Amino acid sequence: MSSLLFVPANDERKFEKASSLPCSGIVIDLEDAIHAEHKRRARASLSELIPKHRNPKQKLYVRINGLHTAFWQDDLVEVVKIRPDGIIVPKAERDLHLLDEFLVGLETSHGLVENQMKLILILETAKALVDMEPILSSCPRIDSATIGMADLSADLGASWSDIVQQTPPLLIGLREKLALVSRKLGLKAPWDSVYMQFTDAEGLRRDAMIGKRLGFQGKHVIHPSQIDVVNSVYRVSKEEYEQANAIIAKIQGQGAVQMEGFLIDEPVVKRARQIIERYEAQEVTA
């Protein structure tokens, strides 16, 4: 996985185009991209939209409205019908038991296995970031998480640009914390937050490199022009793949060896295997 592109649920043209783009997955957005007056029509369109344009090589997610709204239950009723790869929950806090209980009933009525519908949480408030570990351990269907840096900036009374675009960027410790807590809890690696200025390719690249260095699995994007930049950062190169294979070959039958001035031991071998696995997975879906 490298890039997840957000697409409004009420724009069939954009979804059809997104299905042909080199992003790892698409997020059909029922939340911020849809005005309150159009929520019902947007969610009702899912059952028609998805079968027409779904690309089996891409993951498919749906971002529902937050649990603080009056829309999330109606969202889930329609979302479960299309069986996405996951549900993205914005402004996630400690009330996830409500969503979990509601989903159990829907899974039962649709003949699905309990906890089949996995969640990606977006942590977007100071409260959520302070309470990160209790939130991420509160529900067995949580798959991974991300930080909603734009909403978090607003919650803090700061500007997104001042936090993300200035040098050095601020709140890097929150990304570090998310990586550590996710690993501790056995969740999948986190997703990195969207970069709001889609015309700033170099800024996007610098921002994406932070997540890559922390072991994130990819980055959310809001514009097709951002896909190639994010993919180039997160995708394993042929050179990295060949180097990983060379490490595996070098250490065969030995506990530790030297290679090109580096000590090669079990942690290095473990990382090499991760690189090989990721490269082979991305080649299958290319």
Short mmCIF file of C-alpha atoms in Angstrom, two decimals:
data_model
loop_
_atom_site.label_atom_id
_atom_site.label_comp_id
_atom_site.label_asym_id
_atom_site.label_seq_id
_atom_site.Cartn_x
_atom_site.Cartn_y
_atom_site.Cartn_z
CA MET A 1 0.00 0.00 0.00
CA SER A 2 1.17 3.52 -0.74
CA SER A 3 -1.59 6.02 -1.48
CA LEU A 4 -5.32 6.28 -0.67
CA LEU A 5 -7.21 8.87 -2.73
CA PHE A 6 -10.30 10.58 -1.31
CA VAL A 7 -13.23 10.93 -3.74
CA PRO A 8 -16.64 12.54 -3.01
CA ALA A 9 -19.41 9.94 -2.91
CA ASN A 10 -21.67 12.10 -5.09
CA ASP A 11 -19.23 12.52 -7.99
CA GLU A 12 -19.37 9.49 -10.29
CA ARG A 13 -16.99 11.07 -12.80
CA LYS A 14 -14.24 11.46 -10.20
CA PHE A 15 -14.73 7.92 -8.92
CA GLU A 16 -14.57 6.48 -12.43
CA LYS A 17 -11.35 8.40 -13.07
CA ALA A 18 -9.87 7.39 -9.72
CA SER A 19 -10.46 3.74 -10.57
CA SER A 20 -7.98 4.09 -13.43
CA LEU A 21 -5.29 5.90 -11.43
CA PRO A 22 -2.19 4.25 -9.86
CA CYS A 23 -3.32 4.78 -6.26
CA SER A 24 -3.36 1.78 -3.91
CA GLY A 25 -6.93 2.46 -2.90
CA ILE A 26 -9.88 4.83 -3.01
CA VAL A 27 -11.76 6.38 -0.10
CA ILE A 28 -15.35 7.19 -0.98
CA ASP A 29 -16.10 10.20 1.20
CA LEU A 30 -19.49 10.67 2.85
CA GLU A 31 -18.18 13.19 5.36
CA ASP A 32 -16.45 16.52 4.64
CA ALA A 33 -16.89 16.37 0.87
CA ILE A 34 -20.70 16.12 1.10
CA HIS A 35 -22.98 18.96 2.21
CA ALA A 36 -25.57 17.98 4.82
CA GLU A 37 -28.42 18.45 2.35
CA HIS A 38 -26.88 15.87 0.00
CA LYS A 39 -25.87 13.18 2.51
CA ARG A 40 -28.89 10.91 1.90
CA ARG A 41 -28.53 10.96 -1.87
CA ALA A 42 -24.77 10.41 -1.68
CA ARG A 43 -24.98 7.33 0.55
CA ALA A 44 -27.85 5.89 -1.50
CA SER A 45 -25.70 6.10 -4.64
CA LEU A 46 -23.06 3.71 -3.27
CA SER A 47 -24.84 0.51 -4.29
CA GLU A 48 -25.02 1.70 -7.89
CA LEU A 49 -21.70 3.49 -8.10
CA ILE A 50 -19.39 0.81 -6.70
CA PRO A 51 -20.34 -2.17 -8.95
CA LYS A 52 -20.01 0.01 -12.05
CA HIS A 53 -16.53 1.35 -11.41
CA ARG A 54 -14.80 -0.69 -8.71
CA ASN A 55 -11.26 -1.70 -9.66
CA PRO A 56 -10.37 -5.09 -8.10
CA LYS A 57 -6.69 -4.10 -7.99
CA GLN A 58 -7.46 -1.20 -5.65
CA LYS A 59 -8.58 -1.33 -2.06
CA LEU A 60 -11.93 0.35 -1.41
CA TYR A 61 -12.79 2.25 1.76
CA VAL A 62 -15.66 4.50 2.77
CA ARG A 63 -15.33 7.42 5.16
CA ILE A 64 -18.55 7.72 7.11
CA ASN A 65 -19.72 10.72 9.12
CA GLY A 66 -18.50 10.96 12.70
CA LEU A 67 -20.31 9.46 15.66
CA HIS A 68 -21.09 12.97 16.91
CA THR A 69 -23.43 13.48 13.91
CA ALA A 70 -26.91 12.19 13.06
CA PHE A 71 -25.67 10.54 9.86
CA TRP A 72 -23.36 7.68 10.82
CA GLN A 73 -25.95 4.92 11.34
CA ASP A 74 -27.62 5.56 7.99
CA ASP A 75 -24.15 5.63 6.42
CA LEU A 76 -23.29 2.20 7.81
CA VAL A 77 -26.57 0.65 6.63
CA GLU A 78 -25.60 1.48 3.02
CA VAL A 79 -21.86 0.91 3.40
CA VAL A 80 -22.20 -2.69 4.63
CA LYS A 81 -24.17 -3.54 1.47
CA ILE A 82 -21.12 -2.87 -0.75
CA ARG A 83 -18.67 -4.71 1.55
CA PRO A 84 -15.67 -2.37 1.34
CA ASP A 85 -12.21 -3.34 2.52
CA GLY A 86 -12.66 -1.03 5.47
CA ILE A 87 -14.58 1.85 7.02
CA ILE A 88 -12.82 5.10 7.87
CA VAL A 89 -14.10 6.74 11.05
CA PRO A 90 -13.40 10.48 11.40
CA LYS A 91 -13.00 12.33 14.69
CA ALA A 92 -12.67 9.02 16.51
CA GLU A 93 -12.76 9.11 20.30
CA ARG A 94 -13.88 6.74 23.07
CA ASP A 95 -17.45 6.15 21.84
CA LEU A 96 -16.53 3.44 19.35
CA HIS A 97 -18.53 0.82 21.27
CA LEU A 98 -21.66 2.40 19.78
CA LEU A 99 -20.39 1.84 16.25
CA ASP A 100 -19.17 -1.66 17.07
CA GLU A 101 -22.54 -2.74 18.48
CA PHE A 102 -24.39 -1.32 15.49
CA LEU A 103 -22.03 -3.05 13.04
CA VAL A 104 -22.46 -6.42 14.75
CA GLY A 105 -26.17 -6.27 14.01
CA LEU A 106 -25.58 -5.30 10.39
CA GLU A 107 -23.00 -8.04 9.89
CA THR A 108 -25.43 -10.61 11.26
CA SER A 109 -28.29 -9.45 9.03
CA HIS A 110 -26.05 -9.54 5.95
CA GLY A 111 -24.53 -12.94 6.68
CA LEU A 112 -21.08 -11.54 7.39
CA VAL A 113 -18.56 -12.81 9.92
CA GLU A 114 -18.48 -10.74 13.11
CA ASN A 115 -15.77 -8.06 12.95
CA GLN A 116 -15.46 -8.49 9.17
CA MET A 117 -15.91 -4.76 8.72
CA LYS A 118 -12.55 -3.30 9.73
CA LEU A 119 -11.96 0.29 10.83
CA ILE A 120 -9.34 2.90 10.07
CA LEU A 121 -9.59 5.63 12.70
CA ILE A 122 -8.80 9.28 12.12
CA LEU A 123 -7.59 10.95 15.33
CA GLU A 124 -8.39 14.64 14.87
CA THR A 125 -8.65 16.30 18.27
CA ALA A 126 -6.32 17.03 21.15
CA LYS A 127 -8.43 14.71 23.30
CA ALA A 128 -8.03 11.86 20.82
CA LEU A 129 -4.28 12.30 20.55
CA VAL A 130 -3.81 12.42 24.32
CA ASP A 131 -6.05 9.34 24.71
CA MET A 132 -4.54 7.56 21.70
CA GLU A 133 -3.78 4.17 23.26
CA PRO A 134 -7.15 3.68 25.03
CA ILE A 135 -8.95 4.63 21.82
CA LEU A 136 -6.92 2.33 19.56
CA SER A 137 -7.39 -0.59 21.96
CA SER A 138 -11.12 -0.04 22.48
CA CYS A 139 -12.51 -2.15 19.63
CA PRO A 140 -11.34 -5.44 18.06
CA ARG A 141 -12.22 -4.33 14.53
CA ILE A 142 -9.71 -1.44 14.50
CA ASP A 143 -7.19 -2.14 11.73
CA SER A 144 -5.05 1.00 11.68
CA ALA A 145 -5.16 4.74 12.28
CA THR A 146 -4.09 8.12 11.01
CA ILE A 147 -3.88 11.67 12.35
CA GLY A 148 -6.20 14.27 10.84
CA MET A 149 -3.74 17.12 10.93
CA ALA A 150 -6.05 19.77 9.44
CA ASP A 151 -8.80 19.26 12.02
CA LEU A 152 -6.23 18.87 14.79
CA SER A 153 -4.68 22.20 13.81
CA ALA A 154 -8.09 23.86 14.07
CA ASP A 155 -8.72 22.22 17.44
CA LEU A 156 -5.42 23.63 18.69
CA GLY A 157 -6.17 27.10 17.32
CA ALA A 158 -3.21 26.88 14.95
CA SER A 159 -2.88 26.90 11.17
CA TRP A 160 -2.19 23.73 9.21
CA SER A 161 0.51 25.55 7.25
CA ASP A 162 2.36 26.66 10.38
CA ILE A 163 2.34 23.12 11.78
CA VAL A 164 3.10 21.12 8.63
CA GLN A 165 4.80 23.34 6.05
CA GLN A 166 7.23 25.32 8.17
CA THR A 167 10.75 24.09 8.91
CA PRO A 168 11.01 22.17 11.11
CA PRO A 169 7.43 20.83 11.03
CA LEU A 170 5.67 20.62 14.37
CA LEU A 171 3.94 17.72 16.18
CA ILE A 172 6.30 15.10 14.73
CA GLY A 173 6.13 13.46 18.15
CA LEU A 174 2.48 12.60 17.55
CA ARG A 175 3.39 10.61 14.44
CA GLU A 176 6.10 8.86 16.41
CA LYS A 177 3.59 8.07 19.16
CA LEU A 178 1.10 6.70 16.63
CA ALA A 179 3.75 4.41 15.13
CA LEU A 180 4.77 3.11 18.56
CA VAL A 181 1.23 2.62 19.92
CA SER A 182 0.11 0.89 16.71
CA ARG A 183 3.00 -1.56 16.97
CA LYS A 184 2.40 -2.16 20.68
CA LEU A 185 -1.26 -3.02 20.04
CA GLY A 186 -0.54 -5.24 17.04
CA LEU A 187 -2.32 -2.97 14.57
CA LYS A 188 -1.22 -2.47 11.00
CA ALA A 189 1.21 0.36 10.36
CA PRO A 190 -0.41 3.81 10.43
CA TRP A 191 -1.47 5.91 7.46
CA ASP A 192 -0.04 9.40 7.16
CA SER A 193 -2.27 12.47 7.06
CA VAL A 194 -3.26 14.32 3.88
CA TYR A 195 -1.09 17.21 2.66
CA MET A 196 -3.58 20.00 2.08
CA GLN A 197 -1.71 22.09 -0.53
CA PHE A 198 -1.87 19.81 -3.55
CA THR A 199 0.18 22.18 -5.76
CA ASP A 200 3.23 21.90 -3.46
CA ALA A 201 4.88 18.72 -4.72
CA GLU A 202 8.18 19.24 -2.93
CA GLY A 203 6.47 19.98 0.36
CA LEU A 204 4.39 16.83 -0.09
CA ARG A 205 7.53 14.79 -0.73
CA ARG A 206 9.23 16.10 2.41
CA ASP A 207 6.11 15.43 4.47
CA ALA A 208 5.69 11.94 3.05
CA MET A 209 9.29 11.09 3.90
CA ILE A 210 8.55 11.63 7.60
CA GLY A 211 5.89 8.93 7.57
CA LYS A 212 8.03 6.63 5.45
CA ARG A 213 10.94 6.89 7.92
CA LEU A 214 8.58 6.08 10.80
CA GLY A 215 7.38 2.90 9.10
CA PHE A 216 3.94 4.13 8.01
CA GLN A 217 2.28 2.06 5.28
CA GLY A 218 1.32 5.01 3.08
CA LYS A 219 -0.35 8.39 2.88
CA HIS A 220 -3.85 9.71 2.27
CA VAL A 221 -4.09 12.04 -0.73
CA ILE A 222 -6.74 14.49 -1.87
CA HIS A 223 -5.75 15.11 -5.51
CA PRO A 224 -4.60 12.85 -8.36
CA SER A 225 -1.44 14.95 -8.78
CA GLN A 226 -0.28 13.76 -5.36
CA ILE A 227 -0.39 10.04 -6.17
CA ASP A 228 2.89 9.73 -8.08
CA VAL A 229 4.79 11.74 -5.46
CA VAL A 230 3.54 9.58 -2.59
CA ASN A 231 4.04 6.35 -4.54
CA SER A 232 7.61 7.31 -5.36
CA VAL A 233 8.32 7.79 -1.64
CA TYR A 234 6.60 4.67 -0.34
CA ARG A 235 7.10 2.09 -3.07
CA VAL A 236 10.04 -0.26 -2.65
CA SER A 237 12.53 0.22 -5.48
CA LYS A 238 14.11 -2.57 -7.49
CA GLU A 239 17.46 -1.65 -5.94
CA GLU A 240 16.07 -1.98 -2.39
CA TYR A 241 14.56 -5.35 -3.33
CA GLU A 242 17.84 -6.64 -4.77
CA GLN A 243 19.76 -5.40 -1.72
CA ALA A 244 17.33 -7.21 0.58
CA ASN A 245 17.77 -10.44 -1.36
CA ALA A 246 21.54 -10.03 -1.17
CA ILE A 247 21.31 -9.71 2.62
CA ILE A 248 19.25 -12.90 2.89
CA ALA A 249 21.72 -14.75 0.67
CA LYS A 250 24.74 -13.43 2.59
CA ILE A 251 23.62 -14.58 6.02
CA GLN A 252 22.51 -18.10 5.08
CA GLY A 253 23.62 -20.48 7.83
CA GLN A 254 25.41 -17.77 9.83
CA GLY A 255 24.46 -15.80 12.91
CA ALA A 256 25.97 -12.47 11.88
CA VAL A 257 28.16 -11.29 8.99
CA GLN A 258 29.65 -8.08 7.62
CA MET A 259 28.40 -6.66 4.34
CA GLU A 260 29.51 -3.39 2.75
CA GLY A 261 30.63 -2.02 6.11
CA PHE A 262 27.44 -2.98 7.98
CA LEU A 263 26.78 -5.69 10.53
CA ILE A 264 24.10 -8.04 9.21
CA ASP A 265 22.23 -9.85 11.99
CA GLU A 266 18.67 -10.92 12.77
CA PRO A 267 17.03 -7.45 12.98
CA VAL A 268 18.55 -6.50 9.61
CA VAL A 269 17.38 -9.79 8.12
CA LYS A 270 13.88 -9.20 9.49
CA ARG A 271 13.77 -5.81 7.78
CA ALA A 272 15.07 -7.33 4.54
CA ARG A 273 12.23 -9.85 4.57
CA GLN A 274 9.72 -7.02 5.09
CA ILE A 275 11.15 -5.19 2.06
CA ILE A 276 10.94 -8.33 -0.08
CA GLU A 277 7.35 -8.98 0.99
CA ARG A 278 6.28 -5.42 0.29
CA TYR A 279 8.00 -5.30 -3.10
CA GLU A 280 6.42 -8.56 -4.24
CA ALA A 281 2.99 -7.42 -3.04
CA GLN A 282 3.22 -4.12 -4.91
CA GLU A 283 4.32 -5.89 -8.11
CA VAL A 284 1.24 -8.14 -7.97
CA THR A 285 -1.09 -5.13 -7.82
CA ALA A 286 0.86 -2.96 -10.30
#
